[in-house]
Amino acid sequence: MLALTVAATLAVLAPLAWLLVETSRRKWLAFAIPALVALPLAFYAYGSSLLGYAVANAPRGEFDVVHASVEGDRVLLLVTTPDGTRFHAVPATEASRKAAGEAQANLEKGLPVKGRKGAPGADNNDGELVFYVLPPTAAPKG
């Protein structure tokens, strides 16, 4: 995201700065100086809006974990469900902090991780987040 913001800002500001230096007319200063300040901020705001926002509740049902981390008093989860990929920020308890750390460690090892809210197989989804590692799939022989 940062690379996109920097590249887009330079792509617009370089010609604008060249125009300012080459023309050296006072009428361009009224346009160029505010644009030099506003355009990087506008590109950053637009780029950040493409990333979406975190949902404050835990995902429903079973989900595939793409990324899990703990930030302060929240557990941050990037999960894939049949509805699509979504970013969740749920309140962190000691058990959910530990579970998210283990899930991310397994993801870094290349193991697929699934999860759900509550105990596996329970009809109600009350309780902590539960993550479990799937067995690695073997490459086809042939």
PDB file of C-alpha atoms in Angstrom:
ATOM      1  CA  MET A   1       0.000   0.000   0.000  1.00  0.00           C
ATOM      2  CA  LEU A   2       2.816   2.342   0.846  1.00  0.00           C
ATOM      3  CA  ALA A   3       4.568   1.580  -2.442  1.00  0.00           C
ATOM      4  CA  LEU A   4       1.366   2.356  -4.373  1.00  0.00           C
ATOM      5  CA  THR A   5       0.943   5.645  -2.534  1.00  0.00           C
ATOM      6  CA  VAL A   6       4.539   6.707  -3.157  1.00  0.00           C
ATOM      7  CA  ALA A   7       4.456   5.700  -6.844  1.00  0.00           C
ATOM      8  CA  ALA A   8       1.170   7.493  -7.547  1.00  0.00           C
ATOM      9  CA  THR A   9       2.303  10.586  -5.671  1.00  0.00           C
ATOM     10  CA  LEU A  10       5.580  10.773  -7.591  1.00  0.00           C
ATOM     11  CA  ALA A  11       3.799  10.178 -10.893  1.00  0.00           C
ATOM     12  CA  VAL A  12       1.623  13.226 -10.323  1.00  0.00           C
ATOM     13  CA  LEU A  13       3.964  15.490  -8.382  1.00  0.00           C
ATOM     14  CA  ALA A  14       7.000  15.183 -10.672  1.00  0.00           C
ATOM     15  CA  PRO A  15       5.286  16.840 -13.681  1.00  0.00           C
ATOM     16  CA  LEU A  16       3.663  19.372 -11.361  1.00  0.00           C
ATOM     17  CA  ALA A  17       7.015  20.319  -9.803  1.00  0.00           C
ATOM     18  CA  TRP A  18       8.588  20.555 -13.290  1.00  0.00           C
ATOM     19  CA  LEU A  19       5.763  22.850 -14.384  1.00  0.00           C
ATOM     20  CA  LEU A  20       6.300  25.030 -11.324  1.00  0.00           C
ATOM     21  CA  VAL A  21      10.059  25.347 -11.932  1.00  0.00           C
ATOM     22  CA  GLU A  22       9.883  25.845 -15.691  1.00  0.00           C
ATOM     23  CA  THR A  23       7.110  28.392 -15.846  1.00  0.00           C
ATOM     24  CA  SER A  24       8.026  30.339 -12.708  1.00  0.00           C
ATOM     25  CA  ARG A  25       4.824  32.287 -13.051  1.00  0.00           C
ATOM     26  CA  ARG A  26       3.044  33.503  -9.974  1.00  0.00           C
ATOM     27  CA  LYS A  27      -0.364  32.331 -11.191  1.00  0.00           C
ATOM     28  CA  TRP A  28       0.792  28.675 -11.049  1.00  0.00           C
ATOM     29  CA  LEU A  29       1.918  29.011  -7.425  1.00  0.00           C
ATOM     30  CA  ALA A  30      -1.688  29.391  -6.250  1.00  0.00           C
ATOM     31  CA  PHE A  31      -2.443  25.989  -7.804  1.00  0.00           C
ATOM     32  CA  ALA A  32       0.850  24.151  -7.381  1.00  0.00           C
ATOM     33  CA  ILE A  33       1.549  24.645  -3.681  1.00  0.00           C
ATOM     34  CA  PRO A  34      -1.858  23.376  -2.431  1.00  0.00           C
ATOM     35  CA  ALA A  35      -1.676  20.505  -4.924  1.00  0.00           C
ATOM     36  CA  LEU A  36       1.811  19.542  -3.697  1.00  0.00           C
ATOM     37  CA  VAL A  37       0.365  19.259  -0.192  1.00  0.00           C
ATOM     38  CA  ALA A  38      -3.072  17.770  -0.950  1.00  0.00           C
ATOM     39  CA  LEU A  39      -2.240  15.127  -3.563  1.00  0.00           C
ATOM     40  CA  PRO A  40      -0.088  12.847  -1.373  1.00  0.00           C
ATOM     41  CA  LEU A  41      -2.758  12.947   1.329  1.00  0.00           C
ATOM     42  CA  ALA A  42      -5.490  12.208  -1.213  1.00  0.00           C
ATOM     43  CA  PHE A  43      -3.584   9.255  -2.668  1.00  0.00           C
ATOM     44  CA  TYR A  44      -3.013   7.849   0.814  1.00  0.00           C
ATOM     45  CA  ALA A  45      -6.697   8.230   1.771  1.00  0.00           C
ATOM     46  CA  TYR A  46      -7.823   6.570  -1.458  1.00  0.00           C
ATOM     47  CA  GLY A  47      -5.331   3.717  -1.134  1.00  0.00           C
ATOM     48  CA  SER A  48      -6.357   3.098   2.471  1.00  0.00           C
ATOM     49  CA  SER A  49     -10.020   2.967   1.486  1.00  0.00           C
ATOM     50  CA  LEU A  50      -9.253   0.129  -0.930  1.00  0.00           C
ATOM     51  CA  LEU A  51      -8.157  -2.026   1.992  1.00  0.00           C
ATOM     52  CA  GLY A  52     -11.582  -1.900   3.649  1.00  0.00           C
ATOM     53  CA  TYR A  53     -12.247  -1.886   7.361  1.00  0.00           C
ATOM     54  CA  ALA A  54     -12.211  -4.467  10.119  1.00  0.00           C
ATOM     55  CA  VAL A  55     -15.453  -5.969  11.400  1.00  0.00           C
ATOM     56  CA  ALA A  56     -15.715  -5.994  15.199  1.00  0.00           C
ATOM     57  CA  ASN A  57     -17.375  -9.419  15.508  1.00  0.00           C
ATOM     58  CA  ALA A  58     -15.979 -12.918  15.100  1.00  0.00           C
ATOM     59  CA  PRO A  59     -16.642 -14.763  11.843  1.00  0.00           C
ATOM     60  CA  ARG A  60     -19.609 -17.122  11.789  1.00  0.00           C
ATOM     61  CA  GLY A  61     -19.301 -20.815  11.161  1.00  0.00           C
ATOM     62  CA  GLU A  62     -16.102 -22.413   9.983  1.00  0.00           C
ATOM     63  CA  PHE A  63     -13.435 -20.318   8.251  1.00  0.00           C
ATOM     64  CA  ASP A  64      -9.974 -20.622   6.725  1.00  0.00           C
ATOM     65  CA  VAL A  65      -7.360 -18.473   8.471  1.00  0.00           C
ATOM     66  CA  VAL A  66      -5.138 -16.411   6.161  1.00  0.00           C
ATOM     67  CA  HIS A  67      -3.429 -14.336   8.882  1.00  0.00           C
ATOM     68  CA  ALA A  68      -3.778 -14.035  12.660  1.00  0.00           C
ATOM     69  CA  SER A  69      -2.081 -11.580  14.989  1.00  0.00           C
ATOM     70  CA  VAL A  70      -2.557  -9.831  18.311  1.00  0.00           C
ATOM     71  CA  GLU A  71      -2.455  -6.055  18.553  1.00  0.00           C
ATOM     72  CA  GLY A  72      -3.035  -4.587  21.989  1.00  0.00           C
ATOM     73  CA  ASP A  73      -6.442  -5.715  23.241  1.00  0.00           C
ATOM     74  CA  ARG A  74      -7.591  -7.120  19.869  1.00  0.00           C
ATOM     75  CA  VAL A  75      -7.041 -10.290  17.879  1.00  0.00           C
ATOM     76  CA  LEU A  76      -6.774  -9.451  14.179  1.00  0.00           C
ATOM     77  CA  LEU A  77      -7.925 -12.165  11.795  1.00  0.00           C
ATOM     78  CA  LEU A  78      -7.930 -12.245   8.018  1.00  0.00           C
ATOM     79  CA  VAL A  79     -10.237 -15.132   7.158  1.00  0.00           C
ATOM     80  CA  THR A  80     -11.827 -16.694   4.108  1.00  0.00           C
ATOM     81  CA  THR A  81     -15.408 -17.945   4.300  1.00  0.00           C
ATOM     82  CA  PRO A  82     -17.809 -19.041   1.563  1.00  0.00           C
ATOM     83  CA  ASP A  83     -18.967 -15.389   1.486  1.00  0.00           C
ATOM     84  CA  GLY A  84     -15.454 -14.102   0.731  1.00  0.00           C
ATOM     85  CA  THR A  85     -12.369 -12.799   2.491  1.00  0.00           C
ATOM     86  CA  ARG A  86     -12.857 -10.448   5.439  1.00  0.00           C
ATOM     87  CA  PHE A  87     -10.780  -8.737   8.134  1.00  0.00           C
ATOM     88  CA  HIS A  88     -12.026  -9.189  11.723  1.00  0.00           C
ATOM     89  CA  ALA A  89     -10.864  -7.452  14.912  1.00  0.00           C
ATOM     90  CA  VAL A  90     -12.239  -9.268  17.956  1.00  0.00           C
ATOM     91  CA  PRO A  91     -11.585  -8.557  21.639  1.00  0.00           C
ATOM     92  CA  ALA A  92      -8.596 -10.499  22.936  1.00  0.00           C
ATOM     93  CA  THR A  93      -8.662 -12.783  25.929  1.00  0.00           C
ATOM     94  CA  GLU A  94      -5.653 -14.713  27.140  1.00  0.00           C
ATOM     95  CA  ALA A  95      -6.863 -17.912  25.467  1.00  0.00           C
ATOM     96  CA  SER A  96      -7.595 -16.190  22.137  1.00  0.00           C
ATOM     97  CA  ARG A  97      -4.175 -14.477  22.202  1.00  0.00           C
ATOM     98  CA  LYS A  98      -2.457 -17.837  22.636  1.00  0.00           C
ATOM     99  CA  ALA A  99      -4.630 -19.524  19.982  1.00  0.00           C
ATOM    100  CA  ALA A 100      -4.007 -16.735  17.453  1.00  0.00           C
ATOM    101  CA  GLY A 101      -0.251 -16.921  18.065  1.00  0.00           C
ATOM    102  CA  GLU A 102      -0.245 -20.680  17.511  1.00  0.00           C
ATOM    103  CA  ALA A 103      -2.389 -20.315  14.382  1.00  0.00           C
ATOM    104  CA  GLN A 104       0.014 -17.752  12.883  1.00  0.00           C
ATOM    105  CA  ALA A 105       3.012 -19.943  13.737  1.00  0.00           C
ATOM    106  CA  ASN A 106       1.383 -22.854  11.902  1.00  0.00           C
ATOM    107  CA  LEU A 107       0.576 -20.619   8.939  1.00  0.00           C
ATOM    108  CA  GLU A 108       4.215 -19.534   8.766  1.00  0.00           C
ATOM    109  CA  LYS A 109       5.208 -23.211   8.648  1.00  0.00           C
ATOM    110  CA  GLY A 110       2.940 -23.603   5.599  1.00  0.00           C
ATOM    111  CA  LEU A 111       0.227 -25.628   7.334  1.00  0.00           C
ATOM    112  CA  PRO A 112      -3.420 -24.843   6.493  1.00  0.00           C
ATOM    113  CA  VAL A 113      -5.363 -23.575   9.523  1.00  0.00           C
ATOM    114  CA  LYS A 114      -9.138 -23.582   9.979  1.00  0.00           C
ATOM    115  CA  GLY A 115     -11.097 -22.042  12.793  1.00  0.00           C
ATOM    116  CA  ARG A 116     -14.511 -21.422  14.284  1.00  0.00           C
ATOM    117  CA  LYS A 117     -16.014 -19.560  17.194  1.00  0.00           C
ATOM    118  CA  GLY A 118     -16.760 -21.991  20.004  1.00  0.00           C
ATOM    119  CA  ALA A 119     -16.041 -25.657  20.403  1.00  0.00           C
ATOM    120  CA  PRO A 120     -15.786 -27.707  17.190  1.00  0.00           C
ATOM    121  CA  GLY A 121     -19.093 -29.428  16.432  1.00  0.00           C
ATOM    122  CA  ALA A 122     -21.080 -27.298  18.881  1.00  0.00           C
ATOM    123  CA  ASP A 123     -24.423 -26.027  17.621  1.00  0.00           C
ATOM    124  CA  ASN A 124     -24.101 -22.705  19.411  1.00  0.00           C
ATOM    125  CA  ASN A 125     -21.149 -20.521  18.526  1.00  0.00           C
ATOM    126  CA  ASP A 126     -20.569 -19.105  21.997  1.00  0.00           C
ATOM    127  CA  GLY A 127     -17.098 -19.179  23.463  1.00  0.00           C
ATOM    128  CA  GLU A 128     -13.511 -18.608  22.455  1.00  0.00           C
ATOM    129  CA  LEU A 129     -12.001 -18.802  19.007  1.00  0.00           C
ATOM    130  CA  VAL A 130     -10.770 -22.297  18.229  1.00  0.00           C
ATOM    131  CA  PHE A 131      -8.115 -22.923  15.576  1.00  0.00           C
ATOM    132  CA  TYR A 132      -7.049 -26.299  14.268  1.00  0.00           C
ATOM    133  CA  VAL A 133      -4.398 -27.390  11.819  1.00  0.00           C
ATOM    134  CA  LEU A 134      -5.369 -29.489   8.838  1.00  0.00           C
ATOM    135  CA  PRO A 135      -3.028 -32.229   7.703  1.00  0.00           C
ATOM    136  CA  PRO A 136      -0.811 -31.123   4.844  1.00  0.00           C
ATOM    137  CA  THR A 137      -1.940 -32.287   1.435  1.00  0.00           C
ATOM    138  CA  ALA A 138       0.481 -34.497  -0.449  1.00  0.00           C
ATOM    139  CA  ALA A 139       1.599 -33.574  -3.930  1.00  0.00           C
ATOM    140  CA  PRO A 140       0.156 -35.847  -6.605  1.00  0.00           C
ATOM    141  CA  LYS A 141       2.469 -38.639  -7.662  1.00  0.00           C
ATOM    142  CA  GLY A 142       3.036 -39.062 -11.269  1.00  0.00           C
TER     143      GLY A 142
END
